[in-house]
Amino acid sequence: MTTYKDIGVDKAANFVGTIEIRRPPHNFFDMELIQQIATAMEEFDKDDSVRAVVLCAQGKSFCAGANFNDPKRQNEQPTTVGGSPTNHLYQEAVRLLRTKKPIVAAVHGAAIGGGLGVACAADFRVTCPEARFSANFTRLGFHPGFGLTVLLTELVGKNQAELLFYTGRRIGGEEATRIGLANVCVPQDQVRAEATKLAAEIAESAPLAITSTRKTMRGDLADRVKIATDHELKEQNWLRGTEDFKEGVKATNERRVANWKGR
């Protein structure tokens, strides 16, 4: 089994694999992290001793999205071929969505921005009242990303997704479960155990039948996310250069209402 820098990978006797994000406390993501998760999932796809996977995280947050204060993140510029990015984290997100085995995300804390995208890439989400879900992109002066224009809409419906995008509001685990963003809400100290229980229940079904049924149910999801992320990235690239984006990041860091200029 491959050793990874930012994730821990394990498998149990009950045919359940585990991928644990290890960038505490907030588990900010970048291309390297998503690449590692996708590679670990591809390895599980080849392993008959794993039939379902739990995606969980150390620290306070599940994944608090991108760290816009990271100089490496700010200077990240994708190479394009034929108008499509070839070295961007969204390419890795699509690779993750093309993997074959069911994923249960154990969302014990904040899933924000692209971190919400990581949670939505899973098949199911187990959460708790203390968790926070937010597609906060417009509060940053930014366009939604990580394929959430498809993934979030698939889960909660178009109008509810629009509400979450336009307001950037944070909702707790109970509300997330009510609207279909999460599947199960349990006490915080039981989130990972409950996610593992659900994955084990899935793993009791016939493995070939599960992957076949999942392929049917997901359909062309990965292809639609590929189209969506190409568009999302173009919108994000021009918005990144606006005064509003700089103000949005600054206001978020200073925990105040942004003073938007519309330019």
mmCIF file of C-alpha atoms in Angstrom, residues 94-220:
data_model
loop_
_atom_site.group_PDB
_atom_site.id
_atom_site.type_symbol
_atom_site.label_atom_id
_atom_site.label_comp_id
_atom_site.label_asym_id
_atom_site.label_seq_id
_atom_site.Cartn_x
_atom_site.Cartn_y
_atom_site.Cartn_z
ATOM 1 C CA VAL A 94 -12.896 14.572 -11.799
ATOM 2 C CA ARG A 95 -10.450 11.680 -11.409
ATOM 3 C CA LEU A 96 -11.860 11.074 -7.917
ATOM 4 C CA LEU A 97 -15.399 11.039 -9.319
ATOM 5 C CA ARG A 98 -14.411 8.416 -11.892
ATOM 6 C CA THR A 99 -13.429 5.885 -9.204
ATOM 7 C CA LYS A 100 -15.725 2.888 -8.799
ATOM 8 C CA LYS A 101 -16.413 2.089 -5.151
ATOM 9 C CA PRO A 102 -18.921 3.751 -2.806
ATOM 10 C CA ILE A 103 -17.607 6.473 -0.491
ATOM 11 C CA VAL A 104 -19.136 7.503 2.835
ATOM 12 C CA ALA A 105 -17.898 10.884 4.078
ATOM 13 C CA ALA A 106 -17.703 11.341 7.855
ATOM 14 C CA VAL A 107 -18.286 15.103 8.144
ATOM 15 C CA HIS A 108 -17.612 15.863 11.803
ATOM 16 C CA GLY A 109 -16.819 19.559 11.331
ATOM 17 C CA ALA A 110 -16.807 22.352 8.770
ATOM 18 C CA ALA A 111 -17.103 21.486 5.059
ATOM 19 C CA ILE A 112 -16.623 24.875 3.413
ATOM 20 C CA GLY A 113 -16.234 25.963 -0.212
ATOM 21 C CA GLY A 114 -14.206 23.363 -2.065
ATOM 22 C CA GLY A 115 -14.289 21.295 1.129
ATOM 23 C CA LEU A 116 -18.020 21.027 0.604
ATOM 24 C CA GLY A 117 -17.169 19.746 -2.870
ATOM 25 C CA VAL A 118 -14.975 17.038 -1.343
ATOM 26 C CA ALA A 119 -17.893 15.960 0.869
ATOM 27 C CA CYS A 120 -20.332 16.034 -2.057
ATOM 28 C CA ALA A 121 -18.016 13.870 -4.176
ATOM 29 C CA ALA A 122 -18.837 11.027 -1.782
ATOM 30 C CA ASP A 123 -21.955 8.902 -2.236
ATOM 31 C CA PHE A 124 -23.221 9.520 1.297
ATOM 32 C CA ARG A 125 -22.510 11.908 4.165
ATOM 33 C CA VAL A 126 -22.757 11.188 7.893
ATOM 34 C CA THR A 127 -22.650 14.333 10.007
ATOM 35 C CA CYS A 128 -23.535 15.903 13.351
ATOM 36 C CA PRO A 129 -25.311 19.056 14.611
ATOM 37 C CA GLU A 130 -21.966 20.812 15.162
ATOM 38 C CA ALA A 131 -20.857 20.443 11.525
ATOM 39 C CA ARG A 132 -21.100 23.431 9.203
ATOM 40 C CA PHE A 133 -21.746 23.266 5.466
ATOM 41 C CA SER A 134 -21.237 26.336 3.281
ATOM 42 C CA ALA A 135 -20.813 27.129 -0.403
ATOM 43 C CA ASN A 136 -19.322 30.472 0.612
ATOM 44 C CA PHE A 137 -17.817 31.404 -2.764
ATOM 45 C CA THR A 138 -19.904 34.528 -3.448
ATOM 46 C CA ARG A 139 -19.045 35.830 0.030
ATOM 47 C CA LEU A 140 -15.460 35.815 -1.232
ATOM 48 C CA GLY A 141 -16.354 37.537 -4.493
ATOM 49 C CA PHE A 142 -15.791 34.226 -6.266
ATOM 50 C CA HIS A 143 -17.636 31.726 -8.475
ATOM 51 C CA PRO A 144 -18.548 28.297 -7.047
ATOM 52 C CA GLY A 145 -16.067 25.549 -7.910
ATOM 53 C CA PHE A 146 -15.110 21.893 -7.446
ATOM 54 C CA GLY A 147 -18.061 20.909 -9.626
ATOM 55 C CA LEU A 148 -20.542 22.025 -6.975
ATOM 56 C CA THR A 149 -22.775 23.600 -9.618
ATOM 57 C CA VAL A 150 -23.477 19.963 -10.537
ATOM 58 C CA LEU A 151 -22.788 18.042 -7.312
ATOM 59 C CA LEU A 152 -24.746 20.247 -4.923
ATOM 60 C CA THR A 153 -27.642 20.563 -7.351
ATOM 61 C CA GLU A 154 -27.800 16.765 -7.659
ATOM 62 C CA LEU A 155 -28.215 16.448 -3.892
ATOM 63 C CA VAL A 156 -30.528 19.292 -2.886
ATOM 64 C CA GLY A 157 -32.158 20.451 -6.120
ATOM 65 C CA LYS A 158 -31.526 23.496 -8.295
ATOM 66 C CA ASN A 159 -33.387 26.131 -6.296
ATOM 67 C CA GLN A 160 -31.963 25.051 -2.925
ATOM 68 C CA ALA A 161 -28.477 25.017 -4.471
ATOM 69 C CA GLU A 162 -29.054 28.534 -5.796
ATOM 70 C CA LEU A 163 -30.075 29.665 -2.317
ATOM 71 C CA LEU A 164 -26.891 28.245 -0.800
ATOM 72 C CA PHE A 165 -24.721 29.727 -3.572
ATOM 73 C CA TYR A 166 -26.253 33.205 -3.581
ATOM 74 C CA THR A 167 -26.307 33.650 0.202
ATOM 75 C CA GLY A 168 -23.141 31.738 1.070
ATOM 76 C CA ARG A 169 -24.911 30.870 4.322
ATOM 77 C CA ARG A 170 -23.659 28.235 6.730
ATOM 78 C CA ILE A 171 -26.018 25.484 7.773
ATOM 79 C CA GLY A 172 -25.591 22.915 10.523
ATOM 80 C CA GLY A 173 -25.732 19.162 10.261
ATOM 81 C CA GLU A 174 -29.404 18.900 11.156
ATOM 82 C CA GLU A 175 -30.435 21.348 8.431
ATOM 83 C CA ALA A 176 -28.075 19.655 5.970
ATOM 84 C CA THR A 177 -29.772 16.341 6.673
ATOM 85 C CA ARG A 178 -33.245 17.861 6.328
ATOM 86 C CA ILE A 179 -32.539 19.230 2.839
ATOM 87 C CA GLY A 180 -30.764 16.088 1.604
ATOM 88 C CA LEU A 181 -27.189 17.349 1.730
ATOM 89 C CA ALA A 182 -26.392 14.778 4.419
ATOM 90 C CA ASN A 183 -27.924 11.338 4.979
ATOM 91 C CA VAL A 184 -27.451 10.746 8.707
ATOM 92 C CA CYS A 185 -27.000 13.092 11.679
ATOM 93 C CA VAL A 186 -25.594 11.674 14.915
ATOM 94 C CA PRO A 187 -23.714 13.053 17.961
ATOM 95 C CA GLN A 188 -20.308 14.397 16.962
ATOM 96 C CA ASP A 189 -18.313 11.681 18.721
ATOM 97 C CA GLN A 190 -20.229 9.024 16.787
ATOM 98 C CA VAL A 191 -19.789 10.388 13.249
ATOM 99 C CA ARG A 192 -16.869 8.242 12.153
ATOM 100 C CA ALA A 193 -18.265 5.090 13.750
ATOM 101 C CA GLU A 194 -21.639 5.650 12.071
ATOM 102 C CA ALA A 195 -19.966 6.256 8.702
ATOM 103 C CA THR A 196 -18.004 3.041 9.130
ATOM 104 C CA LYS A 197 -21.202 1.201 10.061
ATOM 105 C CA LEU A 198 -22.890 2.433 6.880
ATOM 106 C CA ALA A 199 -19.875 1.496 4.746
ATOM 107 C CA ALA A 200 -19.858 -1.974 6.329
ATOM 108 C CA GLU A 201 -23.554 -2.363 5.540
ATOM 109 C CA ILE A 202 -22.859 -1.496 1.901
ATOM 110 C CA ALA A 203 -19.931 -3.938 1.891
ATOM 111 C CA GLU A 204 -22.294 -6.771 2.860
ATOM 112 C CA SER A 205 -23.875 -6.549 -0.591
ATOM 113 C CA ALA A 206 -22.405 -8.347 -3.609
ATOM 114 C CA PRO A 207 -19.358 -6.300 -4.750
ATOM 115 C CA LEU A 208 -19.854 -6.678 -8.516
ATOM 116 C CA ALA A 209 -23.526 -5.779 -8.154
ATOM 117 C CA ILE A 210 -22.659 -2.704 -6.083
ATOM 118 C CA THR A 211 -20.140 -1.330 -8.578
ATOM 119 C CA SER A 212 -22.488 -2.099 -11.464
ATOM 120 C CA THR A 213 -25.437 -0.392 -9.762
ATOM 121 C CA ARG A 214 -23.303 2.579 -8.733
ATOM 122 C CA LYS A 215 -22.125 3.007 -12.334
ATOM 123 C CA THR A 216 -25.751 3.078 -13.476
ATOM 124 C CA MET A 217 -26.862 5.495 -10.764
ATOM 125 C CA ARG A 218 -23.960 7.912 -11.253
ATOM 126 C CA GLY A 219 -24.277 7.789 -15.017
ATOM 127 C CA ASP A 220 -22.338 10.587 -16.692
#
